[in-house]
PDB file of C-alpha atoms in Angstrom:
ATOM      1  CA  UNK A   1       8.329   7.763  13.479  1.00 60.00           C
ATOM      2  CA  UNK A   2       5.312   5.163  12.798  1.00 67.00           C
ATOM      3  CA  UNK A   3       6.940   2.040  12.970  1.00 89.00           C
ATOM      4  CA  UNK A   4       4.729  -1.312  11.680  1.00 95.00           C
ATOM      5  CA  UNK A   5       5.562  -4.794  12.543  1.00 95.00           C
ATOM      6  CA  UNK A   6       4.389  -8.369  11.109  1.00 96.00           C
ATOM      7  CA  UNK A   7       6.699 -10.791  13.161  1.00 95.00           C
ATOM      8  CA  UNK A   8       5.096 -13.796  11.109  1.00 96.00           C
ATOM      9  CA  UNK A   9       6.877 -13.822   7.914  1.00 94.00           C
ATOM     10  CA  UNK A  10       5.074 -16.954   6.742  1.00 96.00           C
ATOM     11  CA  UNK A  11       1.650 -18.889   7.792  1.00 97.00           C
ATOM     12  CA  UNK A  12      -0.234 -21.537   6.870  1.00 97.00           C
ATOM     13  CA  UNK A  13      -3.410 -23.179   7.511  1.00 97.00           C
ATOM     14  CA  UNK A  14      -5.738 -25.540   6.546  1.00 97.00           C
ATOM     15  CA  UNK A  15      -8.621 -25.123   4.292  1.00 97.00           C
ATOM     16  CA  UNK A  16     -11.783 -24.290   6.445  1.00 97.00           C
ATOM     17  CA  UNK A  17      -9.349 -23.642   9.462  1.00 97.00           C
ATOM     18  CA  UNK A  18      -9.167 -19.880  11.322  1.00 98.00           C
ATOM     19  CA  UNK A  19      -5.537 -18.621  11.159  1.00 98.00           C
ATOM     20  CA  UNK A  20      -4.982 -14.894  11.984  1.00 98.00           C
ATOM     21  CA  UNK A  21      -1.955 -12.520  11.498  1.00 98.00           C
ATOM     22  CA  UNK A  22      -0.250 -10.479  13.999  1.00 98.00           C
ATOM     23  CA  UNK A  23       0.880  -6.817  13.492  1.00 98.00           C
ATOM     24  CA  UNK A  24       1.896  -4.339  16.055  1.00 97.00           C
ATOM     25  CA  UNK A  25       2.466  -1.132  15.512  1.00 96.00           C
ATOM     26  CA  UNK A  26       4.412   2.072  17.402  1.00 94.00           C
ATOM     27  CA  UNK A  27       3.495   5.444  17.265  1.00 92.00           C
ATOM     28  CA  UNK A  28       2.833   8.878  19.407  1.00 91.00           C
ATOM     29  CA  UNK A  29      -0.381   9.869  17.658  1.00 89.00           C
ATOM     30  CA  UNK A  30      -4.262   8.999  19.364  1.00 89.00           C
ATOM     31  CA  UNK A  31      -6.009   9.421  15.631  1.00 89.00           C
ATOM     32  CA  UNK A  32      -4.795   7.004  12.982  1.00 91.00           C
ATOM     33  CA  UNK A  33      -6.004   4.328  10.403  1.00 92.00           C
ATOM     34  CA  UNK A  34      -5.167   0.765  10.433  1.00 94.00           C
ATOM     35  CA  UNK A  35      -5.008  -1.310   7.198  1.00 95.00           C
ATOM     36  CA  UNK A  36      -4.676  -5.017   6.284  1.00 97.00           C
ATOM     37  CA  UNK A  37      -4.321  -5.326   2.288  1.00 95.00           C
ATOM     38  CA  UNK A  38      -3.704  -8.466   0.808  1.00 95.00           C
ATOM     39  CA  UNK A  39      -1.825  -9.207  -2.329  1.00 91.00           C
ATOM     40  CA  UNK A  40      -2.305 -12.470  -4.456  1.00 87.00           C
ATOM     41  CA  UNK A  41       0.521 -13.873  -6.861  1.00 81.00           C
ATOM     42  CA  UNK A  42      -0.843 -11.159  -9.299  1.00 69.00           C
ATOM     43  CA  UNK A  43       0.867  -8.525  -7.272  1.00 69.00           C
ATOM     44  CA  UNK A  44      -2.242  -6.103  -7.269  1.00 80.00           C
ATOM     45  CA  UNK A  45      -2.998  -5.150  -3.497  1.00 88.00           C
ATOM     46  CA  UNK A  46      -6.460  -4.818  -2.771  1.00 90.00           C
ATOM     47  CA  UNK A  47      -7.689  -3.672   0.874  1.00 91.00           C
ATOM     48  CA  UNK A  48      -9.382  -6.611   2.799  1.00 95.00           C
ATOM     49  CA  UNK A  49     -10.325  -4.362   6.052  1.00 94.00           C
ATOM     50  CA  UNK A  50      -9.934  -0.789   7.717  1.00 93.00           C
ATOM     51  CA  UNK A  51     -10.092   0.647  11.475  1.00 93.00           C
ATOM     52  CA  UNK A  52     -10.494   4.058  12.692  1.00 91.00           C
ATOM     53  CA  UNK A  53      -8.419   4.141  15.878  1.00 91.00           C
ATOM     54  CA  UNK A  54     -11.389   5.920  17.566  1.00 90.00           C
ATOM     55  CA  UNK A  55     -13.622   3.426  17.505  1.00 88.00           C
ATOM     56  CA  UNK A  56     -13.458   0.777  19.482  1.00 86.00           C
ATOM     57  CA  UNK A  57     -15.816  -1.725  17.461  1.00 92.00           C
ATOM     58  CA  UNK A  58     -13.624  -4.287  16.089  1.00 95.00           C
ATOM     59  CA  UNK A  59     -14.026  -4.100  12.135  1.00 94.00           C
ATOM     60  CA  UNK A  60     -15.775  -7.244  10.111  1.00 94.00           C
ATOM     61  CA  UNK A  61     -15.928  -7.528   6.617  1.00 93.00           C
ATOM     62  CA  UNK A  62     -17.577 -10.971   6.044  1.00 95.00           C
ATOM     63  CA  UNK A  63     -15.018 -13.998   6.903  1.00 97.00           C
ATOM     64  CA  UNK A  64     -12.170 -11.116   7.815  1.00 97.00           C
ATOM     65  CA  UNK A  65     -12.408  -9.700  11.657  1.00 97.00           C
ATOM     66  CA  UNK A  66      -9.896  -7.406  13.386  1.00 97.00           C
ATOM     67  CA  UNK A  67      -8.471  -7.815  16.664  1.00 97.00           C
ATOM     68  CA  UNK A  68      -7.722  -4.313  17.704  1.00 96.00           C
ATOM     69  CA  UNK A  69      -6.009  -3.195  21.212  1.00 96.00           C
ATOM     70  CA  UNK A  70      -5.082   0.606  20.793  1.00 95.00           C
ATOM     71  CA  UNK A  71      -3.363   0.354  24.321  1.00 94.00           C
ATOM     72  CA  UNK A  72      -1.239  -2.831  22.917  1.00 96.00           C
ATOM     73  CA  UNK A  73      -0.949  -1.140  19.616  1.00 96.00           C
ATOM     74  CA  UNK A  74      -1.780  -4.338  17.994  1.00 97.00           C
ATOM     75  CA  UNK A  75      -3.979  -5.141  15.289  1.00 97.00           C
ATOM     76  CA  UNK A  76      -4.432  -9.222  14.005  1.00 98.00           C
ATOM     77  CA  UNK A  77      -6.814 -10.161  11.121  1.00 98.00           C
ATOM     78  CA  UNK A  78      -8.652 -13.376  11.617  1.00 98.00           C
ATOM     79  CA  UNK A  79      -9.350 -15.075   9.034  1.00 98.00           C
ATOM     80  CA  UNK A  80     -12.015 -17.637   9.352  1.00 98.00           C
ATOM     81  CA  UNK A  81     -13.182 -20.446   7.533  1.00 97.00           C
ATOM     82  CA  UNK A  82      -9.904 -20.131   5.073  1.00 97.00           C
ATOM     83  CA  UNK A  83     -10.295 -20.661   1.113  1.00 97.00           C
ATOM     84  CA  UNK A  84      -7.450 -21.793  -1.084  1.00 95.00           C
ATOM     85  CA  UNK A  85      -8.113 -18.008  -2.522  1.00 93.00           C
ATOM     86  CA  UNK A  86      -7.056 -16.627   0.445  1.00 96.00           C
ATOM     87  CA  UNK A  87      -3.398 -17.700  -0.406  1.00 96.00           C
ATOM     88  CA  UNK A  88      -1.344 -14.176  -0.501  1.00 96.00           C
ATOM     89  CA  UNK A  89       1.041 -11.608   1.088  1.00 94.00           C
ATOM     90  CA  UNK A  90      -1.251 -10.152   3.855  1.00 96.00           C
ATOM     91  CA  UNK A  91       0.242  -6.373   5.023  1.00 95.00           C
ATOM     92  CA  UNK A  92      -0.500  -4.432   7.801  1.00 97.00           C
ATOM     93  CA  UNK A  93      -0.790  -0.887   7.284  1.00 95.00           C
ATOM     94  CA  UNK A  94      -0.787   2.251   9.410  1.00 93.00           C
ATOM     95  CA  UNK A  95      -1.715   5.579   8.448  1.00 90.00           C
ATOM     96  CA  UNK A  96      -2.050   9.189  10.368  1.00 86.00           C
ATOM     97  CA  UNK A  97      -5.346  10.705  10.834  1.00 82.00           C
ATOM     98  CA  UNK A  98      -3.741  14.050   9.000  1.00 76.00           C
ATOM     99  CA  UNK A  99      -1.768  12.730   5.896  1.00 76.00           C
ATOM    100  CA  UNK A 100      -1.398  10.094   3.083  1.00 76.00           C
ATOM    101  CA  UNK A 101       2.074   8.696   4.325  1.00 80.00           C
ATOM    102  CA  UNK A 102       0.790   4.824   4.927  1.00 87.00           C
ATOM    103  CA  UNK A 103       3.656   2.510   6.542  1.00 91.00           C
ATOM    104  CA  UNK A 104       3.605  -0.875   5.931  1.00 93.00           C
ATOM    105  CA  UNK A 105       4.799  -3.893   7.997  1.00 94.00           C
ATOM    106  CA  UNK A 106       6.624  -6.624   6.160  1.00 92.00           C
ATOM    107  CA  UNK A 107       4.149  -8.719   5.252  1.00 94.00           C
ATOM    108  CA  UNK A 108       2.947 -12.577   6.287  1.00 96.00           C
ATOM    109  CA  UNK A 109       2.893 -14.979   3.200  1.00 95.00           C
ATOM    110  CA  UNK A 110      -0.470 -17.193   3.951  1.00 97.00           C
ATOM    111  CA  UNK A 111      -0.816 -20.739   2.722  1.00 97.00           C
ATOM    112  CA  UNK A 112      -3.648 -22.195   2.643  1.00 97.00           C
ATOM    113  CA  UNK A 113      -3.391 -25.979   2.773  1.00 96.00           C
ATOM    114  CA  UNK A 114      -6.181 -28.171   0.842  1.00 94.00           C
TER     115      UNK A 114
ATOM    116  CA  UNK B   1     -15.265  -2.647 -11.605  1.00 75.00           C
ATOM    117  CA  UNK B   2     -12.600   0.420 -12.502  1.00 80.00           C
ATOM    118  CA  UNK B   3      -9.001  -0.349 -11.666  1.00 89.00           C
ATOM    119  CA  UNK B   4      -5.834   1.763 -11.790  1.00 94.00           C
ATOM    120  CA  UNK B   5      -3.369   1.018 -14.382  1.00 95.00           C
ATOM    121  CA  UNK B   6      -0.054   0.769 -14.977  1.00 96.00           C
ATOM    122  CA  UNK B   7       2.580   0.805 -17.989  1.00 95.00           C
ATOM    123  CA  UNK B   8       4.740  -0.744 -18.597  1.00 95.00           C
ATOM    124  CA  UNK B   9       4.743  -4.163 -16.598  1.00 93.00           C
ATOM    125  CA  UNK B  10       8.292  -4.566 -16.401  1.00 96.00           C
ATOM    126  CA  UNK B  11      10.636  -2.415 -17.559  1.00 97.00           C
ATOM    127  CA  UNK B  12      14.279  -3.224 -18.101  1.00 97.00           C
ATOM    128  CA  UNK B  13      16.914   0.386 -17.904  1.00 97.00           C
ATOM    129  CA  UNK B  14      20.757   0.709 -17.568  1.00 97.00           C
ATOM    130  CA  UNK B  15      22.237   2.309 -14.966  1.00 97.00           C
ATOM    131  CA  UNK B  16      22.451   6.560 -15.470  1.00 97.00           C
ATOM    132  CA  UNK B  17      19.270   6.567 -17.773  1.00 97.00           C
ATOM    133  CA  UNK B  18      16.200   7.895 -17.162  1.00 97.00           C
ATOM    134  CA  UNK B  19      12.056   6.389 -16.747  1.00 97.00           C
ATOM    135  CA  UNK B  20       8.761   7.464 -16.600  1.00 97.00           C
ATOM    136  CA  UNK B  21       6.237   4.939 -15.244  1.00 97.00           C
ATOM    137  CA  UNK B  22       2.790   5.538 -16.341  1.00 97.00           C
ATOM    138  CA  UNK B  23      -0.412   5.147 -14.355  1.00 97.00           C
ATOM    139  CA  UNK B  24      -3.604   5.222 -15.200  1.00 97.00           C
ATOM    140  CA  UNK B  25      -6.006   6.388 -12.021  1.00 95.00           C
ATOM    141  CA  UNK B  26      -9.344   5.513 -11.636  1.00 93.00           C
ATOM    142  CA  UNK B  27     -11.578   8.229 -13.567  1.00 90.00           C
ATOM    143  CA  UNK B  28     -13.140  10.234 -10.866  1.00 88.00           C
ATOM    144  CA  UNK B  29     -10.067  10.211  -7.941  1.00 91.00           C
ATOM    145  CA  UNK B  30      -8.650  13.399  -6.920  1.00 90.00           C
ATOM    146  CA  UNK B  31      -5.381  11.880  -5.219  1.00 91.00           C
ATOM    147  CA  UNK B  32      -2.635   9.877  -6.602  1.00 94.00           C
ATOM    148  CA  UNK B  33       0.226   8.377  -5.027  1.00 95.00           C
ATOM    149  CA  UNK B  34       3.209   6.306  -5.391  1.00 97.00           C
ATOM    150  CA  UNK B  35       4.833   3.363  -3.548  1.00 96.00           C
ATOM    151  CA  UNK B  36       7.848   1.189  -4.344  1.00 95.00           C
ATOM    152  CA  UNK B  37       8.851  -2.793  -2.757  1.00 92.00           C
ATOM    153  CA  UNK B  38      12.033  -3.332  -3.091  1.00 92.00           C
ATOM    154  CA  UNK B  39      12.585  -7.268  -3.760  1.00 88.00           C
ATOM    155  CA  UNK B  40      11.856  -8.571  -0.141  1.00 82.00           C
ATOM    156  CA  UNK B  41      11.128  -5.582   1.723  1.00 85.00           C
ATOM    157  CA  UNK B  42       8.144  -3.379   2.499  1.00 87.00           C
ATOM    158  CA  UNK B  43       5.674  -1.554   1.000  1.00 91.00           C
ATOM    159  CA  UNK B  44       7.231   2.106   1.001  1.00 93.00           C
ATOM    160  CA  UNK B  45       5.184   5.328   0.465  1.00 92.00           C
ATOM    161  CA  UNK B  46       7.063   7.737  -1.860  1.00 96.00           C
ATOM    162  CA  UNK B  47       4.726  10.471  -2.645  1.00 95.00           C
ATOM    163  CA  UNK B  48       0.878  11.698  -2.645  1.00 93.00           C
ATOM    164  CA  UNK B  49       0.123  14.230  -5.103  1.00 93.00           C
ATOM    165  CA  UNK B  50      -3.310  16.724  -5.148  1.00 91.00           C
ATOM    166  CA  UNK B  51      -4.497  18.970  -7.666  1.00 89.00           C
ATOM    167  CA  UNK B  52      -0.796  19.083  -9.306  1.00 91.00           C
ATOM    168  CA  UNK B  53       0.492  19.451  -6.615  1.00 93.00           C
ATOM    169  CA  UNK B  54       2.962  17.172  -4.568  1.00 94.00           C
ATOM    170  CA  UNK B  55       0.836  17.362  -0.834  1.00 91.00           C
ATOM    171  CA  UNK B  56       3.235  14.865   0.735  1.00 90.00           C
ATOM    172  CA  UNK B  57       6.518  12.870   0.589  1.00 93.00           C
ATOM    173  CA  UNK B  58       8.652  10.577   1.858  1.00 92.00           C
ATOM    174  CA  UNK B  59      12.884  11.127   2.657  1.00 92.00           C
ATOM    175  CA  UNK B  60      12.936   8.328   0.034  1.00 94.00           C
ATOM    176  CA  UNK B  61      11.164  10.744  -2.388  1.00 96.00           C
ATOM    177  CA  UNK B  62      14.549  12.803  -3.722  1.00 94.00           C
ATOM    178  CA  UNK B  63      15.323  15.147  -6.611  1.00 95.00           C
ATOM    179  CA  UNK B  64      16.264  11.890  -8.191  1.00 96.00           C
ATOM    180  CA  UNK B  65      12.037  11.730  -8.614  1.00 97.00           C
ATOM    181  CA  UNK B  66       9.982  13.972  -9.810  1.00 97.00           C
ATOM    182  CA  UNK B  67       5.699  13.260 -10.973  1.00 97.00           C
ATOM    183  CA  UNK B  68       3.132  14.610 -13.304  1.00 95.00           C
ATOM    184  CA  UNK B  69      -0.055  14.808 -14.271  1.00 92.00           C
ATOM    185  CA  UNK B  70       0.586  15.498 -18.437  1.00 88.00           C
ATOM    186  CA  UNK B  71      -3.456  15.577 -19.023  1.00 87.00           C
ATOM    187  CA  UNK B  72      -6.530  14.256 -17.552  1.00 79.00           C
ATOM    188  CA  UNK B  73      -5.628  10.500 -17.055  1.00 87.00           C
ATOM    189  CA  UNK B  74      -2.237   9.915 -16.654  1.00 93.00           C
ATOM    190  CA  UNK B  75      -0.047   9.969 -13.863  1.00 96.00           C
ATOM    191  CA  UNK B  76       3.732   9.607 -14.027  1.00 97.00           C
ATOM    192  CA  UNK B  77       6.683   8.961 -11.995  1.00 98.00           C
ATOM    193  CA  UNK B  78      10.119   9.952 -13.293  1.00 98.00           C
ATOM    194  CA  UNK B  79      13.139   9.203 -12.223  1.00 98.00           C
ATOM    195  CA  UNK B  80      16.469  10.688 -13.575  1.00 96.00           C
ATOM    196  CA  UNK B  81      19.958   8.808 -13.553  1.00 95.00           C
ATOM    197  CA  UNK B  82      18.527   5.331 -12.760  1.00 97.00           C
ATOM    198  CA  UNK B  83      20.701   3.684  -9.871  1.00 97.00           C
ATOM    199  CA  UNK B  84      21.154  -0.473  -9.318  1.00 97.00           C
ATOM    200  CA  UNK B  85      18.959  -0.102  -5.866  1.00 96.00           C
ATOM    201  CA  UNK B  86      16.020   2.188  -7.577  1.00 97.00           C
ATOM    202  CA  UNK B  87      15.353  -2.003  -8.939  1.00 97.00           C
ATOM    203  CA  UNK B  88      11.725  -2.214  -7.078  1.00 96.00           C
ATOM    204  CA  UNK B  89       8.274  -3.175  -7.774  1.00 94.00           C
ATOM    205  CA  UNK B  90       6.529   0.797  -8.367  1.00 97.00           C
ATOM    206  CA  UNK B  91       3.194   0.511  -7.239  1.00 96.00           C
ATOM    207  CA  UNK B  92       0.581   3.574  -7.700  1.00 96.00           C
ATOM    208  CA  UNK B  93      -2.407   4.311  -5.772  1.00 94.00           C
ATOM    209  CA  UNK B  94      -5.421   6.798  -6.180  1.00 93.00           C
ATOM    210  CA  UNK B  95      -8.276   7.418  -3.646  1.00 90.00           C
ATOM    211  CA  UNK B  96     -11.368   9.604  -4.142  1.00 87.00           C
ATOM    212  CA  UNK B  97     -10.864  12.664  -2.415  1.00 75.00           C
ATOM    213  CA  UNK B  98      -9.181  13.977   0.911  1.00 61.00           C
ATOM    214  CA  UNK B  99      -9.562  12.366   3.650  1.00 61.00           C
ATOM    215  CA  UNK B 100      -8.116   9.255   5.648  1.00 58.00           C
ATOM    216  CA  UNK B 101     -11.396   7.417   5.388  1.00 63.00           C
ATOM    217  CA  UNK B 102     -11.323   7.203   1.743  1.00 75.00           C
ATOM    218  CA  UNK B 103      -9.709   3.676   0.416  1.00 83.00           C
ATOM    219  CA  UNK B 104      -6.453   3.817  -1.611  1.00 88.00           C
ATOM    220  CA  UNK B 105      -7.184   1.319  -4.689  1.00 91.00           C
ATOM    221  CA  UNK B 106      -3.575   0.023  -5.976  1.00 92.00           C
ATOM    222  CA  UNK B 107      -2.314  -0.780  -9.870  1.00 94.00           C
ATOM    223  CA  UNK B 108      -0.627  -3.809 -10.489  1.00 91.00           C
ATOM    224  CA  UNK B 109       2.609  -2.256 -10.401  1.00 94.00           C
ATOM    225  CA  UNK B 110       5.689  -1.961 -13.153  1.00 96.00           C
ATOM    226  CA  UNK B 111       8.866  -4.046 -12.281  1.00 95.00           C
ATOM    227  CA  UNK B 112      11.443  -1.645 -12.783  1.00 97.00           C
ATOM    228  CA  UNK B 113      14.913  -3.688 -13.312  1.00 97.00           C
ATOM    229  CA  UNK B 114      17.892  -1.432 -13.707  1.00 97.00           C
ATOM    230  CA  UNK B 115      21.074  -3.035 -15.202  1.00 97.00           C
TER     231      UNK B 115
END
């Protein structure tokens, strides 16, 4: 079974600081999709960034980068230059190349400190 | 921007009774799912559900449940003889079409309280 882990149940950092998340994650397949979503006070989750396991380009989406090592099975989201808005839940997500069952890790509550 | 839906926001049930939580997906999506968060814990899938058809669930995902498209916007989740631990934040999901590469966008979820 696809097993997710966040071992960082809280983090904070100061405004304009880099902080990023850990996740690790377990499983026996070579084709899968990684996930971070985050999800504000409003409870709505909205997907900050995505990774194909088969490519080994580390995703970017603006101040959000992806540290992924598919022999390590991790996958850490740096966040860079961090705004107050960036305050949330941040979950890591795995999913299998061949189905919709997405696992979740537990979840890192981010502060950001102004 | 279009944005799944849910309904109610919080809803309060006894024990034994039955719900339906009602999503909304976004207009042109093709899959739906379901997730629940139970106070504290993680994100857990429940079900994904394709041209009325359930394509995958989860173990969690028992004859307790059961979901349904009733026309051409809604999606539901029922679940029969409400128990004290089915209390969880129900979250539902839609994506575009098949495929892993296509994003799941998320409602804001119903609170589902049972007493």
């Amino acid at each position: 079974a696809q097993t997710v882990t966040q071992s960082q149940p809280e983090m904070s950092v100061q405004e304009a600081e880099t902080v990023t998340l850990s996740c690790t994650y377990d499983t026996s397949e070579s084709d899968y999709y990684l996930f971070w979503y985050k999800q504000p006070p409003s409870r709505q989750m909205i997907l900050v960034i995505r990774q194909e396991a088969y490519k080994q380009q580390n995703a970017t989406e603006n101040r959000f980068s992806v540290n992924f090592q598919k022999a390590a099975k991790s996958f850490s989201l740096k966040i860079s230059d961090s705004q107050l808005g960036d305050a949330a839940m941040y979950f890591c997500a795995y999913r299998p190349y061949n189905n919709n069952d997405m696992r979740f890790g537990a979840g890192t509550r981010l502060t950001v400190k102004p | 921007e279009p944005e799944v839906t849910q309904t109610p926001s919080h809803q309060v049930t006894q024990m034994g009774q039955e719900v339906i939580l009602r999503c909304v997906p976004i207009s042109n999506h093709l899959y739906f799912y379901w997730y629940r968060q139970i106070l504290g814990q993680k994100v857990e899938f429940l079900v994904s559900f394709y041209n009325n058809e359930i394509s995958e669930k989860s173990e969690i995902f028992d004859d307790q449940f059961s979901v349904e498209r009733p026309d051409g916007s809604n999606f539901t989740l029922k679940i029969r003889s409400t128990k004290l631990e089915d209390s969880a934040m129900y979250f539902c999901a839609s994506s575009e079409a098949a495929g892993q590469r296509y994003e799941q966008y998320f409602g804001p979820g119903t609170r589902l309280t049972v007493t």
